[in-house]
Every structure is written in structure tokens, then in C-alpha cells.
């Protein structure tokens, strides 16, 4: 089992920045692939960014150039640096992990992830 705990969400004005963190505990070898997803009210959960333990990444087109994903394997921590935030970025952000080394396509698709955190809310006001 893997436990994932997100932090770093909050309320910011448009143009601002936030950095989300996700700390993994438990069976750490099951976190080969990790990703960030978000879900706004009334919308499907969508992939934002994903990364494998050997550094392969994929970023959704909607946030490319503004968001950066990284991980510190020694600290079992996943990060999402979010810059130039916009109101449409408002959502609950979830961390996810899986024991498989996912493809670039798989990193952004929720069906491939086994473990999920509880989420952290990001609210961007105009």
C-alpha cells in the first residue's frame, strides 16, 4: 500500500504562483510513476502532469509552459510548480502513483494509476 498526502494548495490571484507537494509513504517501490490530476466541480478529473522515477515527463497542453512537475526520490516527494495561474486552473488537485513505468500517454490518464491522495484545493481569482 502507498499513502499519498498533498499540500500547498490555497487561494491566489490570477498571475500568481503556487507549489504543490505530495509526500508518499508505505511501499515506496510502488511509486515508479507519479502524476498530478485536477477536478473542477461538474467536470471530469483530468491529467495535468506526470513523471516517472527515471525522469520521463508529460505535461498537459493546457498548462504547458506554466506548470512544471518534478520529484525528489530521496524524499519520496512529488512537486507541481504552478506559475501564471488563471481562474480556469481552479480545481481540486490530486496526486497519484503507480508501480508501473507508464508511457507518456499513460502518465496523463487516471485509469492507469492505482494510488490516490485526498487532494488539495487551488482557487484562482480574477
JSON list of C-alpha atoms in Angstrom, two decimals:
[
{"chain": "A", "resi": 1, "resn": "UNK", "atom": "CA", "xyz": [0.00, 0.00, 0.00]},
{"chain": "A", "resi": 2, "resn": "UNK", "atom": "CA", "xyz": [1.02, 3.57, -0.66]},
{"chain": "A", "resi": 3, "resn": "UNK", "atom": "CA", "xyz": [-0.25, 6.65, 1.13]},
{"chain": "A", "resi": 4, "resn": "UNK", "atom": "CA", "xyz": [-0.14, 9.99, -0.65]},
{"chain": "A", "resi": 5, "resn": "UNK", "atom": "CA", "xyz": [-0.60, 13.31, 1.12]},
{"chain": "A", "resi": 6, "resn": "UNK", "atom": "CA", "xyz": [-0.86, 16.54, -0.85]},
{"chain": "A", "resi": 7, "resn": "UNK", "atom": "CA", "xyz": [-0.21, 20.04, 0.45]},
{"chain": "A", "resi": 8, "resn": "UNK", "atom": "CA", "xyz": [0.41, 23.53, -0.85]},
{"chain": "A", "resi": 9, "resn": "UNK", "atom": "CA", "xyz": [-2.97, 24.45, -2.20]},
{"chain": "A", "resi": 10, "resn": "UNK", "atom": "CA", "xyz": [-4.61, 27.77, -1.45]},
{"chain": "A", "resi": 11, "resn": "UNK", "atom": "CA", "xyz": [-6.17, 30.90, -2.89]},
{"chain": "A", "resi": 12, "resn": "UNK", "atom": "CA", "xyz": [-4.24, 33.20, -5.19]},
{"chain": "A", "resi": 13, "resn": "UNK", "atom": "CA", "xyz": [-4.97, 35.94, -7.66]},
{"chain": "A", "resi": 14, "resn": "UNK", "atom": "CA", "xyz": [-4.58, 35.42, -11.37]},
{"chain": "A", "resi": 15, "resn": "UNK", "atom": "CA", "xyz": [-0.96, 35.59, -12.38]},
{"chain": "A", "resi": 16, "resn": "UNK", "atom": "CA", "xyz": [0.23, 34.21, -9.08]},
{"chain": "A", "resi": 17, "resn": "UNK", "atom": "CA", "xyz": [2.11, 31.02, -8.27]},
{"chain": "A", "resi": 18, "resn": "UNK", "atom": "CA", "xyz": [1.76, 28.01, -6.02]},
{"chain": "A", "resi": 19, "resn": "UNK", "atom": "CA", "xyz": [3.82, 24.91, -5.44]},
{"chain": "A", "resi": 20, "resn": "UNK", "atom": "CA", "xyz": [2.04, 21.70, -4.59]},
{"chain": "A", "resi": 21, "resn": "UNK", "atom": "CA", "xyz": [3.78, 18.85, -2.79]},
{"chain": "A", "resi": 22, "resn": "UNK", "atom": "CA", "xyz": [2.85, 15.21, -2.43]},
{"chain": "A", "resi": 23, "resn": "UNK", "atom": "CA", "xyz": [4.61, 13.02, 0.09]},
{"chain": "A", "resi": 24, "resn": "UNK", "atom": "CA", "xyz": [4.48, 9.28, -0.42]},
{"chain": "A", "resi": 25, "resn": "UNK", "atom": "CA", "xyz": [4.80, 6.72, 2.35]},
{"chain": "A", "resi": 26, "resn": "UNK", "atom": "CA", "xyz": [4.41, 2.99, 2.64]},
{"chain": "A", "resi": 27, "resn": "UNK", "atom": "CA", "xyz": [5.52, 0.72, -0.18]},
{"chain": "A", "resi": 28, "resn": "UNK", "atom": "CA", "xyz": [7.60, 3.32, -1.98]},
{"chain": "A", "resi": 29, "resn": "UNK", "atom": "CA", "xyz": [8.66, 0.98, -4.77]},
{"chain": "A", "resi": 30, "resn": "UNK", "atom": "CA", "xyz": [5.07, 1.30, -6.00]},
{"chain": "A", "resi": 31, "resn": "UNK", "atom": "CA", "xyz": [5.63, 4.94, -6.98]},
{"chain": "A", "resi": 32, "resn": "UNK", "atom": "CA", "xyz": [7.50, 4.41, -10.23]},
{"chain": "A", "resi": 33, "resn": "UNK", "atom": "CA", "xyz": [5.05, 6.71, -11.98]},
{"chain": "A", "resi": 34, "resn": "UNK", "atom": "CA", "xyz": [3.50, 9.71, -10.28]},
{"chain": "A", "resi": 35, "resn": "UNK", "atom": "CA", "xyz": [1.15, 12.34, -11.54]},
{"chain": "A", "resi": 36, "resn": "UNK", "atom": "CA", "xyz": [-1.00, 15.32, -10.79]},
{"chain": "A", "resi": 37, "resn": "UNK", "atom": "CA", "xyz": [-4.64, 15.44, -11.74]},
{"chain": "A", "resi": 38, "resn": "UNK", "atom": "CA", "xyz": [-7.29, 18.06, -11.18]},
{"chain": "A", "resi": 39, "resn": "UNK", "atom": "CA", "xyz": [-11.04, 18.12, -10.98]},
{"chain": "A", "resi": 40, "resn": "UNK", "atom": "CA", "xyz": [-13.25, 21.17, -11.11]},
{"chain": "A", "resi": 41, "resn": "UNK", "atom": "CA", "xyz": [-16.89, 20.98, -9.98]},
{"chain": "A", "resi": 42, "resn": "UNK", "atom": "CA", "xyz": [-19.02, 19.27, -12.60]},
{"chain": "A", "resi": 43, "resn": "UNK", "atom": "CA", "xyz": [-16.05, 18.24, -14.69]},
{"chain": "A", "resi": 44, "resn": "UNK", "atom": "CA", "xyz": [-14.07, 15.07, -15.27]},
{"chain": "A", "resi": 45, "resn": "UNK", "atom": "CA", "xyz": [-10.79, 14.52, -13.48]},
{"chain": "A", "resi": 46, "resn": "UNK", "atom": "CA", "xyz": [-8.05, 15.43, -15.94]},
{"chain": "A", "resi": 47, "resn": "UNK", "atom": "CA", "xyz": [-4.35, 14.78, -16.09]},
{"chain": "A", "resi": 48, "resn": "UNK", "atom": "CA", "xyz": [-2.12, 17.78, -15.53]},
{"chain": "A", "resi": 49, "resn": "UNK", "atom": "CA", "xyz": [1.38, 16.33, -15.43]},
{"chain": "A", "resi": 50, "resn": "UNK", "atom": "CA", "xyz": [3.15, 13.05, -14.84]},
{"chain": "A", "resi": 51, "resn": "UNK", "atom": "CA", "xyz": [6.67, 11.83, -14.20]},
{"chain": "A", "resi": 52, "resn": "UNK", "atom": "CA", "xyz": [8.44, 8.51, -13.90]},
{"chain": "A", "resi": 53, "resn": "UNK", "atom": "CA", "xyz": [11.17, 7.66, -11.42]},
{"chain": "A", "resi": 54, "resn": "UNK", "atom": "CA", "xyz": [13.78, 7.93, -14.20]},
{"chain": "A", "resi": 55, "resn": "UNK", "atom": "CA", "xyz": [12.61, 11.42, -15.12]},
{"chain": "A", "resi": 56, "resn": "UNK", "atom": "CA", "xyz": [10.33, 10.99, -18.12]},
{"chain": "A", "resi": 57, "resn": "UNK", "atom": "CA", "xyz": [7.62, 13.65, -18.00]},
{"chain": "A", "resi": 58, "resn": "UNK", "atom": "CA", "xyz": [4.46, 14.65, -19.78]},
{"chain": "A", "resi": 59, "resn": "UNK", "atom": "CA", "xyz": [2.61, 17.91, -19.32]},
{"chain": "A", "resi": 60, "resn": "UNK", "atom": "CA", "xyz": [-0.92, 18.64, -20.47]},
{"chain": "A", "resi": 61, "resn": "UNK", "atom": "CA", "xyz": [-1.18, 21.17, -23.27]},
{"chain": "A", "resi": 62, "resn": "UNK", "atom": "CA", "xyz": [-3.48, 23.35, -21.15]},
{"chain": "A", "resi": 63, "resn": "UNK", "atom": "CA", "xyz": [-0.70, 24.05, -18.64]},
{"chain": "A", "resi": 64, "resn": "UNK", "atom": "CA", "xyz": [2.43, 23.57, -20.72]},
{"chain": "A", "resi": 65, "resn": "UNK", "atom": "CA", "xyz": [4.83, 26.47, -20.25]},
{"chain": "A", "resi": 66, "resn": "UNK", "atom": "CA", "xyz": [3.21, 27.43, -16.91]},
{"chain": "A", "resi": 67, "resn": "UNK", "atom": "CA", "xyz": [3.39, 24.26, -14.79]},
{"chain": "A", "resi": 68, "resn": "UNK", "atom": "CA", "xyz": [6.45, 22.13, -14.03]},
{"chain": "A", "resi": 69, "resn": "UNK", "atom": "CA", "xyz": [6.46, 18.68, -12.46]},
{"chain": "A", "resi": 70, "resn": "UNK", "atom": "CA", "xyz": [9.41, 17.30, -10.53]},
{"chain": "A", "resi": 71, "resn": "UNK", "atom": "CA", "xyz": [10.16, 14.70, -7.91]},
{"chain": "A", "resi": 72, "resn": "UNK", "atom": "CA", "xyz": [12.74, 14.11, -5.22]},
{"chain": "A", "resi": 73, "resn": "UNK", "atom": "CA", "xyz": [13.09, 10.36, -4.98]},
{"chain": "A", "resi": 74, "resn": "UNK", "atom": "CA", "xyz": [15.25, 10.62, -1.87]},
{"chain": "A", "resi": 75, "resn": "UNK", "atom": "CA", "xyz": [12.44, 12.49, -0.11]},
{"chain": "A", "resi": 76, "resn": "UNK", "atom": "CA", "xyz": [9.62, 10.46, -1.68]},
{"chain": "A", "resi": 77, "resn": "UNK", "atom": "CA", "xyz": [8.06, 13.74, -2.70]},
{"chain": "A", "resi": 78, "resn": "UNK", "atom": "CA", "xyz": [6.36, 14.92, -5.88]},
{"chain": "A", "resi": 79, "resn": "UNK", "atom": "CA", "xyz": [6.04, 18.59, -6.74]},
{"chain": "A", "resi": 80, "resn": "UNK", "atom": "CA", "xyz": [3.98, 20.73, -9.07]},
{"chain": "A", "resi": 81, "resn": "UNK", "atom": "CA", "xyz": [5.19, 24.28, -9.60]},
{"chain": "A", "resi": 82, "resn": "UNK", "atom": "CA", "xyz": [2.32, 26.34, -10.96]},
{"chain": "A", "resi": 83, "resn": "UNK", "atom": "CA", "xyz": [3.07, 29.77, -12.40]},
{"chain": "A", "resi": 84, "resn": "UNK", "atom": "CA", "xyz": [0.89, 32.36, -14.12]},
{"chain": "A", "resi": 85, "resn": "UNK", "atom": "CA", "xyz": [-2.20, 30.78, -12.61]},
{"chain": "A", "resi": 86, "resn": "UNK", "atom": "CA", "xyz": [-5.53, 31.53, -14.23]},
{"chain": "A", "resi": 87, "resn": "UNK", "atom": "CA", "xyz": [-9.11, 31.23, -12.92]},
{"chain": "A", "resi": 88, "resn": "UNK", "atom": "CA", "xyz": [-9.60, 28.17, -15.12]},
{"chain": "A", "resi": 89, "resn": "UNK", "atom": "CA", "xyz": [-6.91, 26.42, -13.06]},
{"chain": "A", "resi": 90, "resn": "UNK", "atom": "CA", "xyz": [-9.27, 26.42, -10.08]},
{"chain": "A", "resi": 91, "resn": "UNK", "atom": "CA", "xyz": [-9.84, 22.82, -9.04]},
{"chain": "A", "resi": 92, "resn": "UNK", "atom": "CA", "xyz": [-9.06, 20.13, -6.52]},
{"chain": "A", "resi": 93, "resn": "UNK", "atom": "CA", "xyz": [-5.61, 18.80, -7.31]},
{"chain": "A", "resi": 94, "resn": "UNK", "atom": "CA", "xyz": [-4.83, 15.14, -6.69]},
{"chain": "A", "resi": 95, "resn": "UNK", "atom": "CA", "xyz": [-1.58, 13.25, -6.52]},
{"chain": "A", "resi": 96, "resn": "UNK", "atom": "CA", "xyz": [-1.47, 9.73, -7.96]},
{"chain": "A", "resi": 97, "resn": "UNK", "atom": "CA", "xyz": [1.06, 6.91, -8.12]},
{"chain": "A", "resi": 98, "resn": "UNK", "atom": "CA", "xyz": [1.51, 3.55, -9.74]},
{"chain": "A", "resi": 99, "resn": "UNK", "atom": "CA", "xyz": [4.09, 0.79, -9.64]},
{"chain": "A", "resi": 100, "resn": "UNK", "atom": "CA", "xyz": [4.31, 0.62, -13.42]},
{"chain": "A", "resi": 101, "resn": "UNK", "atom": "CA", "xyz": [6.54, 2.75, -15.58]},
{"chain": "A", "resi": 102, "resn": "UNK", "atom": "CA", "xyz": [3.78, 4.40, -17.57]},
{"chain": "A", "resi": 103, "resn": "UNK", "atom": "CA", "xyz": [4.13, 5.67, -21.11]},
{"chain": "A", "resi": 104, "resn": "UNK", "atom": "CA", "xyz": [3.97, 9.37, -21.80]},
{"chain": "A", "resi": 105, "resn": "UNK", "atom": "CA", "xyz": [0.34, 8.89, -22.77]},
{"chain": "A", "resi": 106, "resn": "UNK", "atom": "CA", "xyz": [-0.41, 6.85, -19.66]},
{"chain": "A", "resi": 107, "resn": "UNK", "atom": "CA", "xyz": [1.06, 9.45, -17.33]},
{"chain": "A", "resi": 108, "resn": "UNK", "atom": "CA", "xyz": [-1.90, 11.75, -18.03]},
{"chain": "A", "resi": 109, "resn": "UNK", "atom": "CA", "xyz": [-4.68, 9.16, -17.86]},
{"chain": "A", "resi": 110, "resn": "UNK", "atom": "CA", "xyz": [-6.19, 8.42, -14.48]},
{"chain": "A", "resi": 111, "resn": "UNK", "atom": "CA", "xyz": [-7.15, 4.84, -15.25]},
{"chain": "A", "resi": 112, "resn": "UNK", "atom": "CA", "xyz": [-3.53, 3.75, -15.10]},
{"chain": "A", "resi": 113, "resn": "UNK", "atom": "CA", "xyz": [-2.92, 4.90, -11.53]},
{"chain": "A", "resi": 114, "resn": "UNK", "atom": "CA", "xyz": [-3.63, 2.69, -8.53]},
{"chain": "A", "resi": 115, "resn": "UNK", "atom": "CA", "xyz": [-2.97, 5.02, -5.61]},
{"chain": "A", "resi": 116, "resn": "UNK", "atom": "CA", "xyz": [-4.53, 8.41, -4.97]},
{"chain": "A", "resi": 117, "resn": "UNK", "atom": "CA", "xyz": [-4.27, 11.17, -2.41]},
{"chain": "A", "resi": 118, "resn": "UNK", "atom": "CA", "xyz": [-7.18, 13.10, -0.92]},
{"chain": "A", "resi": 119, "resn": "UNK", "atom": "CA", "xyz": [-6.48, 16.28, -2.84]},
{"chain": "A", "resi": 120, "resn": "UNK", "atom": "CA", "xyz": [-5.65, 19.90, -2.16]},
{"chain": "A", "resi": 121, "resn": "UNK", "atom": "CA", "xyz": [-7.80, 22.80, -3.31]},
{"chain": "A", "resi": 122, "resn": "UNK", "atom": "CA", "xyz": [-6.45, 25.51, -5.60]},
{"chain": "A", "resi": 123, "resn": "UNK", "atom": "CA", "xyz": [-8.58, 28.61, -6.14]},
{"chain": "A", "resi": 124, "resn": "UNK", "atom": "CA", "xyz": [-7.55, 31.35, -8.53]},
{"chain": "A", "resi": 125, "resn": "UNK", "atom": "CA", "xyz": [-9.47, 34.61, -8.53]},
{"chain": "A", "resi": 126, "resn": "UNK", "atom": "CA", "xyz": [-9.53, 37.13, -11.35]}
]
